[in-house]
Structure formats: C-alpha cells, structure tokens
Amino acid sequence: MNIPKIIQAQKSYFAAHKTKDISKRKQLLKNLLSEITKREKDIVTALDADFKKSEYESVMTETSIVISELKRTIKNINAWAKPQSVMPAFLNFPSSSKIYKEPYGVVLVISPWNYPYQLAFAPLIGAIAAGNTVVVKPSELTPNTSKIIKEIIEAIFEKSHVSVIEGGVEISTELLAQRWDYIFFTGSVTVGKVVAKAAAQFLTPVTLELGGKNPCIIDETANIKLAAKRIVWGKLINGGQTCIAPDYLLIHSSVKDQFVACYQKEVTKAYGNNPENSKDYPRIVNQRNFDRLAIMLENEKILIGGKTNREDNYISPTLIDEPSLDSEVMKGEIFGPISPVISYDTEDDIDTVISNYEKPLALYVFTGKRNFAKKMIANYSFGGGTINDTTVHFANHNLPFGGVGESGIGGYHGKHTFDIFCHKKGVTKRYNWLDIPVRYAPYNGKLKILKIFMKYLS
Ligand code: NAD
C-alpha cells in the first residue's frame, strides 16, 4: 500500500474543491446511511466474532449511535455549514462580519478497538460533513469489524475522498509521519502522546480522545440500591472496556457493606450466578489485556467475583477491597470489569485519592445532597460526568464529549463534531459609502477623538 500516494490523491481531490459542495456532501451521507443500515447485521456479527459483544449492546452502543449521528448531521448540515453572521465592531462602522466554516483539508482518523465501529464512524461523519477528505485507520485488534468498516466506506466513497487503511502500529507510525491538515485520535494516553508529538512537527491541529482513571463517588445519602444498579450497568457494559466506565469507587464507609451487597445482587440479576455463561457478558479483547487485568487481582482482597478463565479471556465482575494507591489496580486506567472499593469518611479522604491522579475523562457522584454534587463537580477538573448515574452524559449530543489534561484535547458529538473539523474563518466586509478619517495619519489632534471612540464604541 502506498500511503503517500493515497494522501497525494486526497490532497488533489480537496484542492480541486470536490468536497466543497454541501448538497454533494449531504447526498454522500445519505448514501452512507443507507449502506450502514443495510449492513447492520454484518456489523453485529463482526463485533460478536471480535470479542463476543452481544447483539443488544452492539445495537445500543455502536450501530444506533452511528445511525443517529448520521441522521442528525444530514438534517442539520445546511445550517451548520452556513456562514454565521456576527455583530460587527462599532469601530469598523460601516461593516458586517461573518464566520466561515472552512474544512481543514486532509484528515487522519485513528480509532481504538473498544467501540471499533462507532469510534471510527462518529468522527468520520463530522469530518466528511465539514468538507474534508479522510483516511481512517481502524484498530487491528478487532479485524472483523475493521473489514466491514472498509467495505462500507469503499461502497460509497472514492478513495481520493475517503480511504480506510488497515494495520497496526507500523502502519499507524507511517501514517503519522505524513503531513495532515487535522488528526483525530481515540485511544490510550501513551499513544496519544505519540500522536501529539508527530502532529507537532507540522503544527497539525489534533483532537485527542484518551482515557483516565474515572472516580465514582457514592456518599451516605445516595440511593444505594439504584446507584449499585447503575454502576453495574456502566461498569460492565462492553466488559468494562469503556473509556468513561467508572474506574474506582469511593464509598462513604457507613454505606460500603450495603453497597457491596447491592452490587452483587445487581450483577446476578444482570448476568446470572455465573456471568461466564451469560450471552450478554463480553470478553476481554485479547490475552495481553487479559494478563494485564489478571495481575491486578493478585494479592488483593476480593469482595465479589475474582474468577478468570485465560482460555476464553474471561474475567468475572469483580470488586476489590481497599487496595493501596500504589497497588497494580490503582496504578493506571483499569479498562476491565474490576472495580476497587475505597471507603472514605471525610471530603479530605476523597481529595487525597482523586488528587493522586491526572485529570480523568469522567467523574461520577451519587448523592442525595445537591451541594455535595455541586462541590465535587466544581472541585475537580475532568472531561465530563454524570450525577446519580454513570456514562449517560455520552448520550447527549448537545454536550461536547472529550477529556482535559491527560484525558484528552477537544470535544465532539453532534454539532461539536462538525465544528472541530472546520477552521472558523472570521471575515469582515467594509462598506464604501462612509470612511471615517480619524484612524488615518497625520494623527495631530486626533487622539482625543480616538479616546472618545474607544470609551464609548469598543
Ligand atoms: P491504543 O492507544 O493502544 O490504540 C489506538 C489506536 O492507535 C489503534 O488504531 C492502534 O493501532 C494505534 N496505535 C497503537 N500503538 C500505536 C503507536 N505506538 N503509534 C501509533 N499508533 C498506535 O488504544 P486501544 O487499546 O485501542 O483503546 C483503549 C484506550 O482508548 C483506553 O485507554 C481508552 O480509555 C481509550 N479510549 C478513549 C475513548 C475516548 O473517547 N476518550 C474512547 C475509547 C477508548
């Protein structure tokens, strides 16, 4: 595969303004919607083959999200792409001003394996809608899904408009060595830094959608039964392999035992006595990740679960009791169905744990006290979060989804996705019927007038 040749073809396509016509972009998105709808069953089968993801979860967290992003984009593309008039500056009187949405050009999208379909298509839809050409590099760890992504794209787009390049680190490295107009990366913090470094050599703008250690705080006034139910759902969906899954649980010591009992009940309700036999419980994506997680269980007190089966990459829903902050499970992002339980008595205890880590992608707080929730939201910097539930802020396309600090740069979804893929070009148009002379030299005697202008008109 000749990567520079593909990029060159896309550069020429873009330079020939072939992506600029909005009705053409809209038509292609409509074609994409029809192809995606037609291939839904194939996607579900591919996800099952890749990591035993159930049909229900595949529809809920992958295909339906892509379909609704597409529908929303098709419906709104004209309004989003339209130059936006803004108030002119009085000092420029008479004038008008507009913000033009200019596509960047040739965009690289690198996606991860954990929601391999949705996380390739969601940025791709925005990038196409905004008028860019795109190269997508899906994850090598979910080859069945990557194959379908490639087939769908090739059925709709010319390669010089949108291309899918499959491959692992080597291909990714080669792609990153090229000059792009924008890079959208979803994946780990470690690789995010590699991407940022590669982008820096050409000052290429980036969106980095990364991970982190997401705290989940449960205070003594929370509805414990409902909290357990919602945490079990948000933690165990996709087998715990979700960037915004609650990572560790900070529970007020007075409700810890009650919470643990409720958690066990909810796990049994959702996945039966042995989740290994449940068709709804996904597997860890590969043995490297299985081994990384299995080590976290060693030498820890297990409250719930702790069962593993290496042959099937199975790890049961697990709660670990009070691990130390330097234990394996508390070192970095867990990204699996294991939850450390850490009890607290004071807000200082909460602070000691959360402040130990980089800014997370998400934070959750379960409480009956409005002020406590407000305080937790205000005290900590994090990408986004939910009060009294987990992960559901993701579902609101009006909210920008993304991290801060080590958990990422930039936010997308809905209109936010369209916006990140275009440069906002501010243009002022001056009119010729009046030309106030005060700004021109010679300046003798004009300073007083300038000061009056600045005082009243700026
Ligand atoms: P990863 O960083 O290992 O891989 C992501 C992509 O980068 C893949 O396409 C991979 O081929 C490529 N890649 C891997 N190593 C590379 C290298 N050295 N140089 C260049 N490219 C490289 O991540 P993953 O294991 O696929 O996904 C899990 C991580 O992604 C977790 O940390 C999770 O939190 C994060 N994530 C974040 C979001 C989000 O929206 N913020 C969503 C999903 C996953």
PDB file of N, CA and C and ligand atoms in Angstrom, residues 110-115 119 137-141 167-173 176 185-192 194-195 208-212 241-244 285 288-289 333 335 361 394 401-403 407-408 412, ligand 1:
ATOM      1  N   ILE A 110      -7.668   8.024  13.602  1.00  0.00           N
ATOM      2  CA  ILE A 110      -7.165   6.737  14.126  1.00  0.00           C
ATOM      3  C   ILE A 110      -8.096   6.313  15.251  1.00  0.00           C
ATOM      4  N   SER A 111      -8.619   5.095  15.172  1.00  0.00           N
ATOM      5  CA  SER A 111      -9.610   4.690  16.180  1.00  0.00           C
ATOM      6  C   SER A 111      -9.158   3.447  16.959  1.00  0.00           C
ATOM      7  N   PRO A 112      -9.745   3.244  18.143  1.00  0.00           N
ATOM      8  CA  PRO A 112      -9.363   2.124  19.011  1.00  0.00           C
ATOM      9  C   PRO A 112     -10.257   0.912  18.783  1.00  0.00           C
ATOM     10  N   TRP A 113     -10.031  -0.118  19.559  1.00  0.00           N
ATOM     11  CA  TRP A 113     -10.778  -1.366  19.343  1.00  0.00           C
ATOM     12  C   TRP A 113     -12.056  -1.445  20.173  1.00  0.00           C
ATOM     13  N   ASN A 114     -12.187  -0.649  21.256  1.00  0.00           N
ATOM     14  CA  ASN A 114     -13.225  -0.988  22.243  1.00  0.00           C
ATOM     15  C   ASN A 114     -14.667  -0.695  21.788  1.00  0.00           C
ATOM     16  N   TYR A 115     -14.842   0.387  21.014  1.00  0.00           N
ATOM     17  CA  TYR A 115     -16.116   0.579  20.300  1.00  0.00           C
ATOM     18  C   TYR A 115     -15.686   0.799  18.849  1.00  0.00           C
ATOM     19  N   LEU A 119     -16.514   4.435  17.070  1.00  0.00           N
ATOM     20  CA  LEU A 119     -15.433   5.412  17.244  1.00  0.00           C
ATOM     21  C   LEU A 119     -14.647   5.660  15.958  1.00  0.00           C
ATOM     22  N   LYS A 137      -7.921   4.914  10.048  1.00  0.00           N
ATOM     23  CA  LYS A 137      -7.119   3.746  10.418  1.00  0.00           C
ATOM     24  C   LYS A 137      -7.820   3.079  11.600  1.00  0.00           C
ATOM     25  N   PRO A 138      -8.630   2.021  11.318  1.00  0.00           N
ATOM     26  CA  PRO A 138      -9.315   1.351  12.438  1.00  0.00           C
ATOM     27  C   PRO A 138      -8.356   0.455  13.209  1.00  0.00           C
ATOM     28  N   SER A 139      -8.849  -0.092  14.321  1.00  0.00           N
ATOM     29  CA  SER A 139      -7.962  -0.897  15.165  1.00  0.00           C
ATOM     30  C   SER A 139      -7.689  -2.276  14.562  1.00  0.00           C
ATOM     31  N   GLU A 140      -6.457  -2.710  14.736  1.00  0.00           N
ATOM     32  CA  GLU A 140      -6.058  -4.044  14.267  1.00  0.00           C
ATOM     33  C   GLU A 140      -6.550  -5.135  15.225  1.00  0.00           C
ATOM     34  N   LEU A 141      -7.007  -4.744  16.424  1.00  0.00           N
ATOM     35  CA  LEU A 141      -7.416  -5.751  17.412  1.00  0.00           C
ATOM     36  C   LEU A 141      -8.843  -6.257  17.178  1.00  0.00           C
ATOM     37  N   GLY A 167      -4.311  -1.839   9.618  1.00  0.00           N
ATOM     38  CA  GLY A 167      -2.956  -2.175  10.037  1.00  0.00           C
ATOM     39  C   GLY A 167      -2.732  -1.828  11.488  1.00  0.00           C
ATOM     40  N   GLY A 168      -1.562  -2.215  11.994  1.00  0.00           N
ATOM     41  CA  GLY A 168      -1.232  -1.995  13.399  1.00  0.00           C
ATOM     42  C   GLY A 168      -0.288  -0.814  13.578  1.00  0.00           C
ATOM     43  N   VAL A 169       0.596  -0.979  14.575  1.00  0.00           N
ATOM     44  CA  VAL A 169       1.481   0.121  14.962  1.00  0.00           C
ATOM     45  C   VAL A 169       2.339   0.602  13.788  1.00  0.00           C
ATOM     46  N   GLU A 170       2.831  -0.343  12.996  1.00  0.00           N
ATOM     47  CA  GLU A 170       3.725   0.041  11.887  1.00  0.00           C
ATOM     48  C   GLU A 170       3.028   0.987  10.902  1.00  0.00           C
ATOM     49  N   ILE A 171       1.820   0.591  10.524  1.00  0.00           N
ATOM     50  CA  ILE A 171       1.041   1.412   9.576  1.00  0.00           C
ATOM     51  C   ILE A 171       0.701   2.759  10.212  1.00  0.00           C
ATOM     52  N   SER A 172       0.294   2.691  11.483  1.00  0.00           N
ATOM     53  CA  SER A 172      -0.054   3.914  12.209  1.00  0.00           C
ATOM     54  C   SER A 172       1.140   4.867  12.245  1.00  0.00           C
ATOM     55  N   THR A 173       2.311   4.303  12.488  1.00  0.00           N
ATOM     56  CA  THR A 173       3.531   5.110  12.565  1.00  0.00           C
ATOM     57  C   THR A 173       3.813   5.754  11.214  1.00  0.00           C
ATOM     58  N   LEU A 176       1.400   8.541  10.665  1.00  0.00           N
ATOM     59  CA  LEU A 176       1.697   9.726  11.477  1.00  0.00           C
ATOM     60  C   LEU A 176       2.918  10.499  10.987  1.00  0.00           C
ATOM     61  N   PHE A 185      -7.584  11.463  17.008  1.00  0.00           N
ATOM     62  CA  PHE A 185      -7.119  10.187  17.558  1.00  0.00           C
ATOM     63  C   PHE A 185      -7.962   9.790  18.765  1.00  0.00           C
ATOM     64  N   THR A 186      -8.394   8.542  18.802  1.00  0.00           N
ATOM     65  CA  THR A 186      -9.030   7.988  20.001  1.00  0.00           C
ATOM     66  C   THR A 186      -8.210   6.791  20.445  1.00  0.00           C
ATOM     67  N   GLY A 187      -7.797   6.774  21.693  1.00  0.00           N
ATOM     68  CA  GLY A 187      -7.012   5.645  22.195  1.00  0.00           C
ATOM     69  C   GLY A 187      -6.381   5.972  23.534  1.00  0.00           C
ATOM     70  N   SER A 188      -5.275   5.305  23.811  1.00  0.00           N
ATOM     71  CA  SER A 188      -4.661   5.428  25.133  1.00  0.00           C
ATOM     72  C   SER A 188      -3.846   6.718  25.272  1.00  0.00           C
ATOM     73  N   VAL A 189      -3.588   7.078  26.506  1.00  0.00           N
ATOM     74  CA  VAL A 189      -2.785   8.270  26.799  1.00  0.00           C
ATOM     75  C   VAL A 189      -1.382   8.111  26.198  1.00  0.00           C
ATOM     76  N   THR A 190      -0.808   6.921  26.354  1.00  0.00           N
ATOM     77  CA  THR A 190       0.555   6.679  25.858  1.00  0.00           C
ATOM     78  C   THR A 190       0.633   6.955  24.362  1.00  0.00           C
ATOM     79  N   VAL A 191      -0.285   6.378  23.595  1.00  0.00           N
ATOM     80  CA  VAL A 191      -0.243   6.570  22.143  1.00  0.00           C
ATOM     81  C   VAL A 191      -0.676   8.005  21.785  1.00  0.00           C
ATOM     82  N   GLY A 192      -1.554   8.579  22.599  1.00  0.00           N
ATOM     83  CA  GLY A 192      -1.954   9.977  22.389  1.00  0.00           C
ATOM     84  C   GLY A 192      -0.744  10.901  22.377  1.00  0.00           C
ATOM     85  N   VAL A 194       2.274  10.020  21.509  1.00  0.00           N
ATOM     86  CA  VAL A 194       2.996   9.740  20.249  1.00  0.00           C
ATOM     87  C   VAL A 194       2.354  10.560  19.120  1.00  0.00           C
ATOM     88  N   VAL A 195       1.029  10.575  19.114  1.00  0.00           N
ATOM     89  CA  VAL A 195       0.283  11.303  18.072  1.00  0.00           C
ATOM     90  C   VAL A 195       0.563  12.810  18.182  1.00  0.00           C
ATOM     91  N   LEU A 208      -7.619  14.757  20.663  1.00  0.00           N
ATOM     92  CA  LEU A 208      -7.150  13.525  21.301  1.00  0.00           C
ATOM     93  C   LEU A 208      -8.216  13.062  22.281  1.00  0.00           C
ATOM     94  N   GLU A 209      -8.804  11.926  21.986  1.00  0.00           N
ATOM     95  CA  GLU A 209      -9.834  11.355  22.864  1.00  0.00           C
ATOM     96  C   GLU A 209      -9.171  10.207  23.614  1.00  0.00           C
ATOM     97  N   LEU A 210      -8.775  10.458  24.853  1.00  0.00           N
ATOM     98  CA  LEU A 210      -7.946   9.477  25.564  1.00  0.00           C
ATOM     99  C   LEU A 210      -8.698   8.873  26.761  1.00  0.00           C
ATOM    100  N   GLY A 211      -7.964   8.315  27.677  1.00  0.00           N
ATOM    101  CA  GLY A 211      -8.612   7.645  28.808  1.00  0.00           C
ATOM    102  C   GLY A 211      -8.186   8.275  30.131  1.00  0.00           C
ATOM    103  N   GLY A 212      -8.422   7.566  31.214  1.00  0.00           N
ATOM    104  CA  GLY A 212      -8.029   8.082  32.520  1.00  0.00           C
ATOM    105  C   GLY A 212      -8.606   7.216  33.616  1.00  0.00           C
ATOM    106  N   GLN A 241     -14.738  -2.425  29.280  1.00  0.00           N
ATOM    107  CA  GLN A 241     -13.729  -1.844  28.384  1.00  0.00           C
ATOM    108  C   GLN A 241     -14.290  -0.582  27.723  1.00  0.00           C
ATOM    109  N   THR A 242     -14.589   0.383  28.571  1.00  0.00           N
ATOM    110  CA  THR A 242     -15.193   1.650  28.135  1.00  0.00           C
ATOM    111  C   THR A 242     -14.377   2.780  28.732  1.00  0.00           C
ATOM    112  N   CYS A 243     -14.020   3.756  27.881  1.00  0.00           N
ATOM    113  CA  CYS A 243     -13.153   4.844  28.358  1.00  0.00           C
ATOM    114  C   CYS A 243     -13.790   5.633  29.493  1.00  0.00           C
ATOM    115  N   ILE A 244     -15.136   5.731  29.511  1.00  0.00           N
ATOM    116  CA  ILE A 244     -15.800   6.514  30.563  1.00  0.00           C
ATOM    117  C   ILE A 244     -16.424   5.628  31.654  1.00  0.00           C
ATOM    118  N   VAL A 285     -10.621  -8.246  25.253  1.00  0.00           N
ATOM    119  CA  VAL A 285     -10.378  -8.293  23.809  1.00  0.00           C
ATOM    120  C   VAL A 285      -9.266  -9.257  23.386  1.00  0.00           C
ATOM    121  N   ARG A 288      -3.230 -10.301  25.939  1.00  0.00           N
ATOM    122  CA  ARG A 288      -2.340  -9.285  26.532  1.00  0.00           C
ATOM    123  C   ARG A 288      -3.145  -8.463  27.549  1.00  0.00           C
ATOM    124  N   ASN A 289      -4.346  -8.073  27.163  1.00  0.00           N
ATOM    125  CA  ASN A 289      -5.184  -7.291  28.077  1.00  0.00           C
ATOM    126  C   ASN A 289      -5.712  -8.156  29.224  1.00  0.00           C
ATOM    127  N   GLU A 333      -5.349   3.337  34.385  1.00  0.00           N
ATOM    128  CA  GLU A 333      -6.715   3.022  33.956  1.00  0.00           C
ATOM    129  C   GLU A 333      -6.913   1.498  33.970  1.00  0.00           C
ATOM    130  N   PHE A 335      -9.743  -0.476  32.750  1.00  0.00           N
ATOM    131  CA  PHE A 335     -10.257  -0.895  31.443  1.00  0.00           C
ATOM    132  C   PHE A 335     -10.626  -2.378  31.412  1.00  0.00           C
ATOM    133  N   LEU A 361     -11.164  11.361  32.461  1.00  0.00           N
ATOM    134  CA  LEU A 361     -12.094  11.604  31.356  1.00  0.00           C
ATOM    135  C   LEU A 361     -13.515  11.813  31.898  1.00  0.00           C
ATOM    136  N   PHE A 394     -22.653  10.778  27.866  1.00  0.00           N
ATOM    137  CA  PHE A 394     -22.206  10.457  26.495  1.00  0.00           C
ATOM    138  C   PHE A 394     -23.372  10.526  25.504  1.00  0.00           C
ATOM    139  N   PHE A 401     -18.153  15.927  24.015  1.00  0.00           N
ATOM    140  CA  PHE A 401     -17.599  14.752  24.683  1.00  0.00           C
ATOM    141  C   PHE A 401     -16.084  14.733  24.480  1.00  0.00           C
ATOM    142  N   GLY A 402     -15.334  14.775  25.576  1.00  0.00           N
ATOM    143  CA  GLY A 402     -13.882  14.743  25.437  1.00  0.00           C
ATOM    144  C   GLY A 402     -13.217  14.925  26.784  1.00  0.00           C
ATOM    145  N   GLY A 403     -11.898  14.886  26.772  1.00  0.00           N
ATOM    146  CA  GLY A 403     -11.158  14.950  28.023  1.00  0.00           C
ATOM    147  C   GLY A 403     -10.514  16.298  28.248  1.00  0.00           C
ATOM    148  N   SER A 407      -6.465  13.358  29.881  1.00  0.00           N
ATOM    149  CA  SER A 407      -7.544  12.553  29.284  1.00  0.00           C
ATOM    150  C   SER A 407      -7.959  13.054  27.906  1.00  0.00           C
ATOM    151  N   GLY A 408      -7.322  14.112  27.426  1.00  0.00           N
ATOM    152  CA  GLY A 408      -7.558  14.476  26.027  1.00  0.00           C
ATOM    153  C   GLY A 408      -7.645  15.956  25.734  1.00  0.00           C
ATOM    154  N   TYR A 412     -16.331  16.333  21.032  1.00  0.00           N
ATOM    155  CA  TYR A 412     -17.143  16.147  19.833  1.00  0.00           C
ATOM    156  C   TYR A 412     -18.509  15.568  20.160  1.00  0.00           C
TER     157      TYR A 412
HETATM  158  P1  NAD B   1      -4.364   2.260  21.727  1.00  0.00           P
HETATM  159  O1  NAD B   1      -3.862   3.619  22.077  1.00  0.00           O
HETATM  160  O2  NAD B   1      -3.482   1.101  22.022  1.00  0.00           O
HETATM  161  O3  NAD B   1      -4.676   2.157  20.143  1.00  0.00           O
HETATM  162  C1  NAD B   1      -5.478   3.104  19.487  1.00  0.00           C
HETATM  163  C2  NAD B   1      -5.067   3.183  18.033  1.00  0.00           C
HETATM  164  O4  NAD B   1      -3.721   3.614  17.957  1.00  0.00           O
HETATM  165  C3  NAD B   1      -5.158   1.866  17.278  1.00  0.00           C
HETATM  166  O5  NAD B   1      -5.682   2.097  15.993  1.00  0.00           O
HETATM  167  C4  NAD B   1      -3.710   1.411  17.202  1.00  0.00           C
HETATM  168  O6  NAD B   1      -3.416   0.676  16.041  1.00  0.00           O
HETATM  169  C5  NAD B   1      -2.933   2.715  17.190  1.00  0.00           C
HETATM  170  N1  NAD B   1      -1.612   2.585  17.840  1.00  0.00           N
HETATM  171  C6  NAD B   1      -1.262   1.736  18.844  1.00  0.00           C
HETATM  172  N2  NAD B   1       0.025   1.942  19.199  1.00  0.00           N
HETATM  173  C7  NAD B   1       0.493   2.920  18.396  1.00  0.00           C
HETATM  174  C8  NAD B   1       1.754   3.571  18.270  1.00  0.00           C
HETATM  175  N3  NAD B   1       2.791   3.251  19.043  1.00  0.00           N
HETATM  176  N4  NAD B   1       1.876   4.541  17.348  1.00  0.00           N
HETATM  177  C9  NAD B   1       0.848   4.900  16.566  1.00  0.00           C
HETATM  178  N5  NAD B   1      -0.373   4.302  16.624  1.00  0.00           N
HETATM  179  C10 NAD B   1      -0.553   3.342  17.543  1.00  0.00           C
HETATM  180  O7  NAD B   1      -5.789   2.116  22.418  1.00  0.00           O
HETATM  181  P2  NAD B   1      -6.780   0.873  22.432  1.00  0.00           P
HETATM  182  O8  NAD B   1      -6.211  -0.208  23.267  1.00  0.00           O
HETATM  183  O9  NAD B   1      -7.226   0.549  21.075  1.00  0.00           O
HETATM  184  O10 NAD B   1      -8.032   1.528  23.198  1.00  0.00           O
HETATM  185  C11 NAD B   1      -8.095   1.643  24.573  1.00  0.00           C
HETATM  186  C12 NAD B   1      -7.756   3.034  25.063  1.00  0.00           C
HETATM  187  O11 NAD B   1      -8.514   4.003  24.348  1.00  0.00           O
HETATM  188  C13 NAD B   1      -8.138   3.228  26.515  1.00  0.00           C
HETATM  189  O12 NAD B   1      -7.110   3.956  27.153  1.00  0.00           O
HETATM  190  C14 NAD B   1      -9.415   4.039  26.461  1.00  0.00           C
HETATM  191  O13 NAD B   1      -9.668   4.814  27.594  1.00  0.00           O
HETATM  192  C15 NAD B   1      -9.172   4.880  25.254  1.00  0.00           C
HETATM  193  N6  NAD B   1     -10.442   5.294  24.661  1.00  0.00           N
HETATM  194  C16 NAD B   1     -10.805   6.587  24.717  1.00  0.00           C
HETATM  195  C17 NAD B   1     -12.035   6.986  24.208  1.00  0.00           C
HETATM  196  C18 NAD B   1     -12.497   8.400  24.268  1.00  0.00           C
HETATM  197  O14 NAD B   1     -13.485   8.701  23.595  1.00  0.00           O
HETATM  198  N7  NAD B   1     -11.855   9.276  25.011  1.00  0.00           N
HETATM  199  C19 NAD B   1     -12.862   6.044  23.617  1.00  0.00           C
HETATM  200  C20 NAD B   1     -12.437   4.731  23.554  1.00  0.00           C
HETATM  201  C21 NAD B   1     -11.225   4.360  24.068  1.00  0.00           C
END
